[in-house]
PDB file of C-alpha atoms in Angstrom:
ATOM      1  CA  UNK A   1       0.000   0.000   0.000  1.00  0.00           C
ATOM      2  CA  UNK A   2       1.260   3.437  -0.902  1.00  0.00           C
ATOM      3  CA  UNK A   3       1.944   5.833   1.923  1.00  0.00           C
ATOM      4  CA  UNK A   4       1.118   9.460   1.980  1.00  0.00           C
ATOM      5  CA  UNK A   5       4.025  11.869   1.673  1.00  0.00           C
ATOM      6  CA  UNK A   6       6.036  12.185   4.841  1.00  0.00           C
ATOM      7  CA  UNK A   7       6.354  15.487   6.650  1.00  0.00           C
ATOM      8  CA  UNK A   8       9.573  17.465   6.587  1.00  0.00           C
ATOM      9  CA  UNK A   9      12.285  17.232   9.212  1.00  0.00           C
ATOM     10  CA  UNK A  10      10.919  20.331  10.903  1.00  0.00           C
ATOM     11  CA  UNK A  11       7.713  18.495  11.803  1.00  0.00           C
ATOM     12  CA  UNK A  12       9.714  15.899  13.775  1.00  0.00           C
ATOM     13  CA  UNK A  13      12.438  18.188  15.105  1.00  0.00           C
ATOM     14  CA  UNK A  14      11.085  17.908  18.654  1.00  0.00           C
ATOM     15  CA  UNK A  15      11.056  14.095  18.585  1.00  0.00           C
ATOM     16  CA  UNK A  16      14.526  13.769  17.016  1.00  0.00           C
ATOM     17  CA  UNK A  17      16.024  16.206  19.520  1.00  0.00           C
ATOM     18  CA  UNK A  18      14.474  14.336  22.460  1.00  0.00           C
ATOM     19  CA  UNK A  19      15.537  10.936  21.078  1.00  0.00           C
ATOM     20  CA  UNK A  20      19.164  12.005  20.615  1.00  0.00           C
ATOM     21  CA  UNK A  21      19.315  13.525  24.095  1.00  0.00           C
ATOM     22  CA  UNK A  22      17.719  10.560  25.848  1.00  0.00           C
ATOM     23  CA  UNK A  23      19.906   7.931  24.194  1.00  0.00           C
ATOM     24  CA  UNK A  24      23.097   9.734  25.177  1.00  0.00           C
ATOM     25  CA  UNK A  25      21.867  10.472  28.680  1.00  0.00           C
ATOM     26  CA  UNK A  26      20.688   6.893  29.290  1.00  0.00           C
ATOM     27  CA  UNK A  27      24.137   5.452  28.555  1.00  0.00           C
ATOM     28  CA  UNK A  28      25.846   7.972  30.834  1.00  0.00           C
ATOM     29  CA  UNK A  29      23.390   7.375  33.689  1.00  0.00           C
ATOM     30  CA  UNK A  30      23.735   3.588  33.564  1.00  0.00           C
ATOM     31  CA  UNK A  31      27.521   3.866  33.655  1.00  0.00           C
ATOM     32  CA  UNK A  32      27.333   6.227  36.629  1.00  0.00           C
ATOM     33  CA  UNK A  33      24.845   3.949  38.415  1.00  0.00           C
ATOM     34  CA  UNK A  34      27.092   0.911  37.874  1.00  0.00           C
ATOM     35  CA  UNK A  35      30.097   2.740  39.336  1.00  0.00           C
ATOM     36  CA  UNK A  36      28.408   4.418  42.300  1.00  0.00           C
ATOM     37  CA  UNK A  37      25.486   2.098  43.040  1.00  0.00           C
ATOM     38  CA  UNK A  38      23.087   5.056  43.134  1.00  0.00           C
ATOM     39  CA  UNK A  39      19.426   4.034  43.106  1.00  0.00           C
ATOM     40  CA  UNK A  40      18.164   7.382  41.798  1.00  0.00           C
ATOM     41  CA  UNK A  41      20.797   7.350  39.029  1.00  0.00           C
ATOM     42  CA  UNK A  42      19.725   3.850  37.963  1.00  0.00           C
ATOM     43  CA  UNK A  43      16.122   5.025  38.028  1.00  0.00           C
ATOM     44  CA  UNK A  44      17.039   8.004  35.870  1.00  0.00           C
ATOM     45  CA  UNK A  45      18.782   5.674  33.407  1.00  0.00           C
ATOM     46  CA  UNK A  46      15.633   3.562  33.073  1.00  0.00           C
ATOM     47  CA  UNK A  47      13.602   6.754  32.687  1.00  0.00           C
ATOM     48  CA  UNK A  48      15.793   7.971  29.798  1.00  0.00           C
ATOM     49  CA  UNK A  49      15.716   4.542  28.154  1.00  0.00           C
ATOM     50  CA  UNK A  50      11.906   4.424  28.353  1.00  0.00           C
ATOM     51  CA  UNK A  51      11.717   7.949  26.923  1.00  0.00           C
ATOM     52  CA  UNK A  52      13.958   6.898  24.015  1.00  0.00           C
ATOM     53  CA  UNK A  53      11.653   3.999  23.245  1.00  0.00           C
ATOM     54  CA  UNK A  54       8.660   6.315  23.475  1.00  0.00           C
ATOM     55  CA  UNK A  55      10.092   8.690  20.899  1.00  0.00           C
ATOM     56  CA  UNK A  56      10.695   5.716  18.616  1.00  0.00           C
ATOM     57  CA  UNK A  57       7.052   4.660  19.039  1.00  0.00           C
ATOM     58  CA  UNK A  58       5.826   8.176  18.215  1.00  0.00           C
ATOM     59  CA  UNK A  59       7.894   8.209  15.011  1.00  0.00           C
ATOM     60  CA  UNK A  60       6.538   4.766  14.146  1.00  0.00           C
ATOM     61  CA  UNK A  61       2.993   5.938  14.864  1.00  0.00           C
ATOM     62  CA  UNK A  62       3.433   8.986  12.646  1.00  0.00           C
ATOM     63  CA  UNK A  63       4.628   6.818   9.762  1.00  0.00           C
ATOM     64  CA  UNK A  64       1.735   4.379  10.168  1.00  0.00           C
ATOM     65  CA  UNK A  65      -0.796   7.201  10.450  1.00  0.00           C
ATOM     66  CA  UNK A  66       0.274   8.676   7.095  1.00  0.00           C
ATOM     67  CA  UNK A  67      -0.954   5.648   5.145  1.00  0.00           C
ATOM     68  CA  UNK A  68      -3.622   6.493   2.610  1.00  0.00           C
ATOM     69  CA  UNK A  69      -7.270   5.389   3.019  1.00  0.00           C
ATOM     70  CA  UNK A  70      -8.194   1.982   1.635  1.00  0.00           C
ATOM     71  CA  UNK A  71     -11.233  -0.278   1.459  1.00  0.00           C
ATOM     72  CA  UNK A  72     -10.781  -1.498   5.024  1.00  0.00           C
ATOM     73  CA  UNK A  73     -10.157   1.972   6.509  1.00  0.00           C
ATOM     74  CA  UNK A  74     -11.944   4.435   4.210  1.00  0.00           C
ATOM     75  CA  UNK A  75     -11.191   7.388   6.529  1.00  0.00           C
ATOM     76  CA  UNK A  76      -7.490   6.617   6.729  1.00  0.00           C
ATOM     77  CA  UNK A  77      -5.170   5.478   9.485  1.00  0.00           C
ATOM     78  CA  UNK A  78      -4.667   8.802  11.245  1.00  0.00           C
ATOM     79  CA  UNK A  79      -5.922   7.588  14.619  1.00  0.00           C
ATOM     80  CA  UNK A  80      -3.134   5.020  14.787  1.00  0.00           C
ATOM     81  CA  UNK A  81      -0.938   7.876  16.011  1.00  0.00           C
ATOM     82  CA  UNK A  82      -3.376   8.350  18.887  1.00  0.00           C
ATOM     83  CA  UNK A  83      -3.137   4.639  19.705  1.00  0.00           C
ATOM     84  CA  UNK A  84       0.651   4.758  19.962  1.00  0.00           C
ATOM     85  CA  UNK A  85       0.415   7.925  22.046  1.00  0.00           C
ATOM     86  CA  UNK A  86      -1.744   5.963  24.488  1.00  0.00           C
ATOM     87  CA  UNK A  87       0.811   3.128  24.488  1.00  0.00           C
ATOM     88  CA  UNK A  88       3.526   5.677  25.324  1.00  0.00           C
ATOM     89  CA  UNK A  89       1.515   6.825  28.352  1.00  0.00           C
ATOM     90  CA  UNK A  90       1.161   3.206  29.518  1.00  0.00           C
ATOM     91  CA  UNK A  91       4.906   2.612  29.144  1.00  0.00           C
ATOM     92  CA  UNK A  92       5.742   5.733  31.135  1.00  0.00           C
ATOM     93  CA  UNK A  93       3.458   4.508  33.908  1.00  0.00           C
ATOM     94  CA  UNK A  94       4.387   0.818  33.815  1.00  0.00           C
ATOM     95  CA  UNK A  95       8.103   0.887  33.039  1.00  0.00           C
ATOM     96  CA  UNK A  96       9.163   4.382  34.037  1.00  0.00           C
ATOM     97  CA  UNK A  97       7.141   4.887  37.210  1.00  0.00           C
ATOM     98  CA  UNK A  98       6.937   1.208  38.153  1.00  0.00           C
ATOM     99  CA  UNK A  99      10.678   0.536  37.920  1.00  0.00           C
ATOM    100  CA  UNK A 100      11.458   3.799  39.718  1.00  0.00           C
ATOM    101  CA  UNK A 101       9.258   2.957  42.694  1.00  0.00           C
ATOM    102  CA  UNK A 102      10.535  -0.639  42.798  1.00  0.00           C
ATOM    103  CA  UNK A 103      14.195   0.411  42.720  1.00  0.00           C
ATOM    104  CA  UNK A 104      13.595   3.053  45.358  1.00  0.00           C
ATOM    105  CA  UNK A 105      11.852   0.627  47.703  1.00  0.00           C
ATOM    106  CA  UNK A 106      14.568  -1.983  47.169  1.00  0.00           C
ATOM    107  CA  UNK A 107      17.327   0.480  48.084  1.00  0.00           C
ATOM    108  CA  UNK A 108      15.430   1.638  51.157  1.00  0.00           C
ATOM    109  CA  UNK A 109      14.961  -1.950  52.354  1.00  0.00           C
ATOM    110  CA  UNK A 110      18.558  -2.951  51.510  1.00  0.00           C
ATOM    111  CA  UNK A 111      20.672   0.213  51.138  1.00  0.00           C
ATOM    112  CA  UNK A 112      24.035   0.012  49.376  1.00  0.00           C
ATOM    113  CA  UNK A 113      27.176   1.624  50.805  1.00  0.00           C
ATOM    114  CA  UNK A 114      27.784   5.222  49.731  1.00  0.00           C
ATOM    115  CA  UNK A 115      30.394   5.897  47.027  1.00  0.00           C
ATOM    116  CA  UNK A 116      32.095   9.037  45.771  1.00  0.00           C
ATOM    117  CA  UNK A 117      29.217  10.961  44.109  1.00  0.00           C
ATOM    118  CA  UNK A 118      31.429  13.077  41.825  1.00  0.00           C
ATOM    119  CA  UNK A 119      30.649  11.105  38.674  1.00  0.00           C
ATOM    120  CA  UNK A 120      26.933  11.290  39.475  1.00  0.00           C
ATOM    121  CA  UNK A 121      27.086  15.069  39.678  1.00  0.00           C
ATOM    122  CA  UNK A 122      28.999  15.253  36.391  1.00  0.00           C
ATOM    123  CA  UNK A 123      26.470  13.036  34.610  1.00  0.00           C
ATOM    124  CA  UNK A 124      23.557  14.964  36.103  1.00  0.00           C
ATOM    125  CA  UNK A 125      25.030  18.280  34.966  1.00  0.00           C
ATOM    126  CA  UNK A 126      25.528  16.974  31.422  1.00  0.00           C
ATOM    127  CA  UNK A 127      22.057  15.411  31.435  1.00  0.00           C
ATOM    128  CA  UNK A 128      20.444  18.658  32.607  1.00  0.00           C
ATOM    129  CA  UNK A 129      22.191  20.505  29.770  1.00  0.00           C
ATOM    130  CA  UNK A 130      21.085  18.001  27.103  1.00  0.00           C
ATOM    131  CA  UNK A 131      17.604  17.488  28.506  1.00  0.00           C
ATOM    132  CA  UNK A 132      17.193  21.223  28.959  1.00  0.00           C
ATOM    133  CA  UNK A 133      18.057  21.789  25.298  1.00  0.00           C
ATOM    134  CA  UNK A 134      15.509  19.189  24.216  1.00  0.00           C
ATOM    135  CA  UNK A 135      12.925  20.715  26.579  1.00  0.00           C
ATOM    136  CA  UNK A 136      13.552  24.208  25.190  1.00  0.00           C
ATOM    137  CA  UNK A 137      13.093  22.990  21.606  1.00  0.00           C
ATOM    138  CA  UNK A 138       9.835  21.233  22.557  1.00  0.00           C
ATOM    139  CA  UNK A 139       8.617  24.305  24.447  1.00  0.00           C
ATOM    140  CA  UNK A 140       9.478  26.652  21.582  1.00  0.00           C
ATOM    141  CA  UNK A 141       7.839  24.500  18.911  1.00  0.00           C
ATOM    142  CA  UNK A 142       4.687  23.940  20.953  1.00  0.00           C
ATOM    143  CA  UNK A 143       4.497  27.636  21.815  1.00  0.00           C
ATOM    144  CA  UNK A 144       4.851  28.513  18.148  1.00  0.00           C
ATOM    145  CA  UNK A 145       1.848  26.380  17.245  1.00  0.00           C
ATOM    146  CA  UNK A 146      -0.486  27.274  20.116  1.00  0.00           C
ATOM    147  CA  UNK A 147      -1.182  30.840  18.970  1.00  0.00           C
ATOM    148  CA  UNK A 148      -2.897  33.033  21.545  1.00  0.00           C
ATOM    149  CA  UNK A 149      -4.331  30.159  23.530  1.00  0.00           C
ATOM    150  CA  UNK A 150      -3.084  29.543  27.046  1.00  0.00           C
ATOM    151  CA  UNK A 151      -0.633  26.694  27.578  1.00  0.00           C
ATOM    152  CA  UNK A 152      -3.070  24.381  29.332  1.00  0.00           C
ATOM    153  CA  UNK A 153      -5.859  25.257  26.890  1.00  0.00           C
ATOM    154  CA  UNK A 154      -3.522  24.526  23.962  1.00  0.00           C
ATOM    155  CA  UNK A 155      -2.627  21.125  25.417  1.00  0.00           C
ATOM    156  CA  UNK A 156      -6.281  20.252  25.983  1.00  0.00           C
ATOM    157  CA  UNK A 157      -7.238  21.341  22.453  1.00  0.00           C
ATOM    158  CA  UNK A 158      -4.200  19.930  20.637  1.00  0.00           C
ATOM    159  CA  UNK A 159      -4.969  17.165  18.148  1.00  0.00           C
ATOM    160  CA  UNK A 160      -1.298  16.259  17.603  1.00  0.00           C
ATOM    161  CA  UNK A 161      -0.059  14.330  20.663  1.00  0.00           C
ATOM    162  CA  UNK A 162       3.609  14.248  19.633  1.00  0.00           C
ATOM    163  CA  UNK A 163       4.239  17.861  20.651  1.00  0.00           C
ATOM    164  CA  UNK A 164       2.762  17.799  24.136  1.00  0.00           C
ATOM    165  CA  UNK A 165       3.958  14.256  24.913  1.00  0.00           C
ATOM    166  CA  UNK A 166       7.607  15.212  24.313  1.00  0.00           C
ATOM    167  CA  UNK A 167       7.097  18.457  26.235  1.00  0.00           C
ATOM    168  CA  UNK A 168       5.675  16.594  29.246  1.00  0.00           C
ATOM    169  CA  UNK A 169       8.333  13.871  29.020  1.00  0.00           C
ATOM    170  CA  UNK A 170      11.145  16.432  28.982  1.00  0.00           C
ATOM    171  CA  UNK A 171       9.552  18.387  31.835  1.00  0.00           C
ATOM    172  CA  UNK A 172       9.292  15.204  33.924  1.00  0.00           C
ATOM    173  CA  UNK A 173      12.868  14.299  33.006  1.00  0.00           C
ATOM    174  CA  UNK A 174      14.210  17.667  34.154  1.00  0.00           C
ATOM    175  CA  UNK A 175      12.249  17.430  37.394  1.00  0.00           C
ATOM    176  CA  UNK A 176      13.585  13.902  37.908  1.00  0.00           C
ATOM    177  CA  UNK A 177      17.167  15.024  37.373  1.00  0.00           C
ATOM    178  CA  UNK A 178      16.883  17.692  40.068  1.00  0.00           C
ATOM    179  CA  UNK A 179      15.227  15.211  42.446  1.00  0.00           C
ATOM    180  CA  UNK A 180      17.992  12.680  41.758  1.00  0.00           C
ATOM    181  CA  UNK A 181      20.657  15.321  42.412  1.00  0.00           C
ATOM    182  CA  UNK A 182      18.986  16.365  45.647  1.00  0.00           C
ATOM    183  CA  UNK A 183      18.672  12.733  46.741  1.00  0.00           C
ATOM    184  CA  UNK A 184      22.344  11.979  46.077  1.00  0.00           C
ATOM    185  CA  UNK A 185      23.473  15.125  47.896  1.00  0.00           C
ATOM    186  CA  UNK A 186      21.198  14.478  50.891  1.00  0.00           C
ATOM    187  CA  UNK A 187      22.332  10.844  51.118  1.00  0.00           C
ATOM    188  CA  UNK A 188      25.960  11.917  51.468  1.00  0.00           C
ATOM    189  CA  UNK A 189      25.250  14.943  53.647  1.00  0.00           C
ATOM    190  CA  UNK A 190      23.376  12.869  56.239  1.00  0.00           C
ATOM    191  CA  UNK A 191      25.226   9.641  55.523  1.00  0.00           C
ATOM    192  CA  UNK A 192      22.007   7.746  54.827  1.00  0.00           C
ATOM    193  CA  UNK A 193      21.768   5.905  51.454  1.00  0.00           C
ATOM    194  CA  UNK A 194      18.056   5.315  52.018  1.00  0.00           C
ATOM    195  CA  UNK A 195      17.422   8.942  51.074  1.00  0.00           C
ATOM    196  CA  UNK A 196      18.654   8.112  47.564  1.00  0.00           C
ATOM    197  CA  UNK A 197      16.035   5.351  47.410  1.00  0.00           C
ATOM    198  CA  UNK A 198      13.338   7.759  48.559  1.00  0.00           C
ATOM    199  CA  UNK A 199      14.357  10.088  45.726  1.00  0.00           C
ATOM    200  CA  UNK A 200      13.695   7.224  43.292  1.00  0.00           C
ATOM    201  CA  UNK A 201      10.182   6.858  44.648  1.00  0.00           C
ATOM    202  CA  UNK A 202       9.578  10.597  44.233  1.00  0.00           C
ATOM    203  CA  UNK A 203      10.771  10.331  40.609  1.00  0.00           C
ATOM    204  CA  UNK A 204       8.343   7.426  40.127  1.00  0.00           C
ATOM    205  CA  UNK A 205       5.487   9.527  41.499  1.00  0.00           C
ATOM    206  CA  UNK A 206       6.330  12.344  39.044  1.00  0.00           C
ATOM    207  CA  UNK A 207       6.345   9.894  36.144  1.00  0.00           C
ATOM    208  CA  UNK A 208       3.061   8.320  37.260  1.00  0.00           C
ATOM    209  CA  UNK A 209       1.364  11.732  37.398  1.00  0.00           C
ATOM    210  CA  UNK A 210       2.627  12.647  33.922  1.00  0.00           C
ATOM    211  CA  UNK A 211       1.606   9.240  32.547  1.00  0.00           C
ATOM    212  CA  UNK A 212      -1.944   9.574  33.856  1.00  0.00           C
ATOM    213  CA  UNK A 213      -2.235  13.058  32.371  1.00  0.00           C
ATOM    214  CA  UNK A 214      -0.965  11.892  28.974  1.00  0.00           C
ATOM    215  CA  UNK A 215      -3.232   8.836  29.048  1.00  0.00           C
ATOM    216  CA  UNK A 216      -6.271  11.042  29.619  1.00  0.00           C
ATOM    217  CA  UNK A 217      -5.389  13.295  26.692  1.00  0.00           C
ATOM    218  CA  UNK A 218      -4.552  10.360  24.400  1.00  0.00           C
ATOM    219  CA  UNK A 219      -7.791   8.596  25.331  1.00  0.00           C
ATOM    220  CA  UNK A 220      -9.833  11.619  24.304  1.00  0.00           C
ATOM    221  CA  UNK A 221      -8.102  11.730  20.919  1.00  0.00           C
ATOM    222  CA  UNK A 222      -8.492   7.981  20.421  1.00  0.00           C
ATOM    223  CA  UNK A 223     -12.220   8.096  21.130  1.00  0.00           C
ATOM    224  CA  UNK A 224     -12.622  11.070  18.797  1.00  0.00           C
ATOM    225  CA  UNK A 225     -12.613  14.802  19.556  1.00  0.00           C
ATOM    226  CA  UNK A 226     -14.444  17.579  17.751  1.00  0.00           C
ATOM    227  CA  UNK A 227     -12.671  20.168  15.635  1.00  0.00           C
ATOM    228  CA  UNK A 228     -11.830  23.662  16.832  1.00  0.00           C
ATOM    229  CA  UNK A 229     -15.076  25.492  17.764  1.00  0.00           C
ATOM    230  CA  UNK A 230     -13.985  28.330  15.472  1.00  0.00           C
ATOM    231  CA  UNK A 231     -13.961  25.892  12.547  1.00  0.00           C
ATOM    232  CA  UNK A 232     -17.411  24.587  13.488  1.00  0.00           C
ATOM    233  CA  UNK A 233     -18.713  28.163  13.665  1.00  0.00           C
ATOM    234  CA  UNK A 234     -17.224  28.959  10.259  1.00  0.00           C
ATOM    235  CA  UNK A 235     -18.821  25.863   8.709  1.00  0.00           C
ATOM    236  CA  UNK A 236     -22.172  26.851  10.182  1.00  0.00           C
ATOM    237  CA  UNK A 237     -21.776  30.426   8.902  1.00  0.00           C
ATOM    238  CA  UNK A 238     -21.101  29.180   5.354  1.00  0.00           C
ATOM    239  CA  UNK A 239     -24.208  27.000   5.457  1.00  0.00           C
ATOM    240  CA  UNK A 240     -26.449  29.687   6.934  1.00  0.00           C
ATOM    241  CA  UNK A 241     -25.382  32.075   4.170  1.00  0.00           C
ATOM    242  CA  UNK A 242     -26.887  29.747   1.538  1.00  0.00           C
ATOM    243  CA  UNK A 243     -30.286  30.977   0.321  1.00  0.00           C
ATOM    244  CA  UNK A 244     -31.484  27.425  -0.342  1.00  0.00           C
ATOM    245  CA  UNK A 245     -30.918  26.343   3.269  1.00  0.00           C
ATOM    246  CA  UNK A 246     -33.574  27.376   5.774  1.00  0.00           C
ATOM    247  CA  UNK A 247     -32.139  25.759   8.909  1.00  0.00           C
ATOM    248  CA  UNK A 248     -28.819  24.205   9.882  1.00  0.00           C
ATOM    249  CA  UNK A 249     -29.878  21.403  12.214  1.00  0.00           C
ATOM    250  CA  UNK A 250     -26.424  20.420  13.369  1.00  0.00           C
ATOM    251  CA  UNK A 251     -22.748  20.327  12.430  1.00  0.00           C
ATOM    252  CA  UNK A 252     -20.804  17.309  13.707  1.00  0.00           C
ATOM    253  CA  UNK A 253     -17.023  17.161  13.441  1.00  0.00           C
ATOM    254  CA  UNK A 254     -14.380  14.642  14.505  1.00  0.00           C
ATOM    255  CA  UNK A 255     -10.620  14.497  14.006  1.00  0.00           C
ATOM    256  CA  UNK A 256      -9.599  11.322  12.213  1.00  0.00           C
ATOM    257  CA  UNK A 257      -5.968  12.535  12.346  1.00  0.00           C
ATOM    258  CA  UNK A 258      -4.173  15.668  13.584  1.00  0.00           C
ATOM    259  CA  UNK A 259      -4.651  17.320  10.197  1.00  0.00           C
ATOM    260  CA  UNK A 260      -7.844  15.584   9.069  1.00  0.00           C
ATOM    261  CA  UNK A 261     -11.417  16.462  10.029  1.00  0.00           C
ATOM    262  CA  UNK A 262     -14.595  14.610   9.091  1.00  0.00           C
ATOM    263  CA  UNK A 263     -17.717  16.796   8.941  1.00  0.00           C
ATOM    264  CA  UNK A 264     -21.326  15.584   9.099  1.00  0.00           C
ATOM    265  CA  UNK A 265     -24.044  18.176   8.457  1.00  0.00           C
ATOM    266  CA  UNK A 266     -27.825  18.037   8.773  1.00  0.00           C
ATOM    267  CA  UNK A 267     -29.635  20.917   7.066  1.00  0.00           C
ATOM    268  CA  UNK A 268     -33.187  21.757   6.063  1.00  0.00           C
ATOM    269  CA  UNK A 269     -33.336  22.810   2.384  1.00  0.00           C
ATOM    270  CA  UNK A 270     -36.150  24.821   0.839  1.00  0.00           C
ATOM    271  CA  UNK A 271     -38.986  22.563  -0.330  1.00  0.00           C
ATOM    272  CA  UNK A 272     -38.956  23.813  -3.913  1.00  0.00           C
ATOM    273  CA  UNK A 273     -35.393  22.585  -4.485  1.00  0.00           C
ATOM    274  CA  UNK A 274     -35.264  19.732  -7.000  1.00  0.00           C
ATOM    275  CA  UNK A 275     -33.036  16.668  -6.595  1.00  0.00           C
ATOM    276  CA  UNK A 276     -30.597  17.670  -9.316  1.00  0.00           C
ATOM    277  CA  UNK A 277     -30.381  21.215  -7.979  1.00  0.00           C
ATOM    278  CA  UNK A 278     -29.775  19.898  -4.459  1.00  0.00           C
ATOM    279  CA  UNK A 279     -26.917  17.722  -5.686  1.00  0.00           C
ATOM    280  CA  UNK A 280     -25.292  20.679  -7.426  1.00  0.00           C
ATOM    281  CA  UNK A 281     -25.769  22.868  -4.359  1.00  0.00           C
ATOM    282  CA  UNK A 282     -24.249  20.258  -2.031  1.00  0.00           C
ATOM    283  CA  UNK A 283     -21.251  19.793  -4.327  1.00  0.00           C
ATOM    284  CA  UNK A 284     -20.711  23.533  -4.349  1.00  0.00           C
ATOM    285  CA  UNK A 285     -20.928  23.754  -0.547  1.00  0.00           C
ATOM    286  CA  UNK A 286     -18.437  20.927  -0.145  1.00  0.00           C
ATOM    287  CA  UNK A 287     -15.983  22.569  -2.544  1.00  0.00           C
ATOM    288  CA  UNK A 288     -16.350  25.917  -0.777  1.00  0.00           C
ATOM    289  CA  UNK A 289     -15.784  24.413   2.685  1.00  0.00           C
ATOM    290  CA  UNK A 290     -12.715  22.422   1.618  1.00  0.00           C
ATOM    291  CA  UNK A 291     -11.222  25.470  -0.089  1.00  0.00           C
ATOM    292  CA  UNK A 292     -11.664  27.614   3.028  1.00  0.00           C
ATOM    293  CA  UNK A 293     -10.651  24.908   5.525  1.00  0.00           C
ATOM    294  CA  UNK A 294      -8.002  22.507   4.142  1.00  0.00           C
ATOM    295  CA  UNK A 295      -8.178  20.370   7.298  1.00  0.00           C
ATOM    296  CA  UNK A 296     -11.551  19.042   6.148  1.00  0.00           C
ATOM    297  CA  UNK A 297     -10.963  15.652   4.533  1.00  0.00           C
ATOM    298  CA  UNK A 298     -14.543  14.387   4.170  1.00  0.00           C
ATOM    299  CA  UNK A 299     -17.981  16.032   4.267  1.00  0.00           C
ATOM    300  CA  UNK A 300     -21.373  14.400   4.583  1.00  0.00           C
ATOM    301  CA  UNK A 301     -24.390  16.678   4.072  1.00  0.00           C
ATOM    302  CA  UNK A 302     -27.820  15.258   4.811  1.00  0.00           C
ATOM    303  CA  UNK A 303     -30.940  17.144   3.686  1.00  0.00           C
ATOM    304  CA  UNK A 304     -33.351  16.784   6.620  1.00  0.00           C
ATOM    305  CA  UNK A 305     -36.385  18.709   7.804  1.00  0.00           C
ATOM    306  CA  UNK A 306     -35.654  20.480  11.071  1.00  0.00           C
ATOM    307  CA  UNK A 307     -38.589  18.820  12.842  1.00  0.00           C
ATOM    308  CA  UNK A 308     -37.261  15.394  11.855  1.00  0.00           C
ATOM    309  CA  UNK A 309     -33.668  15.997  12.926  1.00  0.00           C
ATOM    310  CA  UNK A 310     -32.637  13.554  15.643  1.00  0.00           C
ATOM    311  CA  UNK A 311     -30.798  16.213  17.595  1.00  0.00           C
ATOM    312  CA  UNK A 312     -30.988  19.826  16.558  1.00  0.00           C
ATOM    313  CA  UNK A 313     -28.567  20.997  19.244  1.00  0.00           C
ATOM    314  CA  UNK A 314     -25.369  22.409  17.661  1.00  0.00           C
ATOM    315  CA  UNK A 315     -22.804  20.044  19.173  1.00  0.00           C
ATOM    316  CA  UNK A 316     -19.380  20.780  17.689  1.00  0.00           C
TER     317      UNK A 316
END
């Protein structure tokens, strides 16, 4: 099956930057953990490794989602990206948070002797620099696409999970690095290696919170979310401007992919309109809507008397 054209490198800049940073950081953290026996450093290594796998899954999901519609999936494969985004959230919770809490509890129950933490501090400093760069790129790219909307509003309304997933992953990673650093320092300051294990549990709690948040957002996209209310209002305005339409019963929209919207319209046409004239009018409306809003991939317009409409409430 032929695939749709792939996006340019700019579209995946955030993912590539995060993947490169996490792979390098994971290796450094595991080496430091092996030398020093630090629980929080081992936890951070697992965290970076899980994040690397997550970025790979997002790239895979993007490639799968670009496949063209076929007989089995006439509306395309766009929602496959949403599926893999949900899988990423599960992995963050199961592997990232689960391993972090387990390692922390194990080191509290059976603490290892303290070692010279110098290499840990060096690795953490390098990791903060690399992770911070990745985080800044993700923040800048997401901010560029959100427009005037607030940050939380933009995340809630975003239909492309790759941007906010990487942003949340990098934010959790930075928070985890500072917690790991604080745990290592406190362990040596008070001479109690169990504090390092407690830091691992705190990192696990951060990852669990982020995973649950991402899972909620991915679930909404997977089930199907409506288009931007401004788009729905514009569609309705175009329909209401038509002389041959007396009532717009409802406009239903759903994202079948980040850049694909399916539109279902119920409208009451004037009674004198003949079948052939109605077909021509509908074709013209569809062409006009697609020209004004390129995100629209499919339109279904149903002529229906307003009193017979199942639900005349304008749900977007």
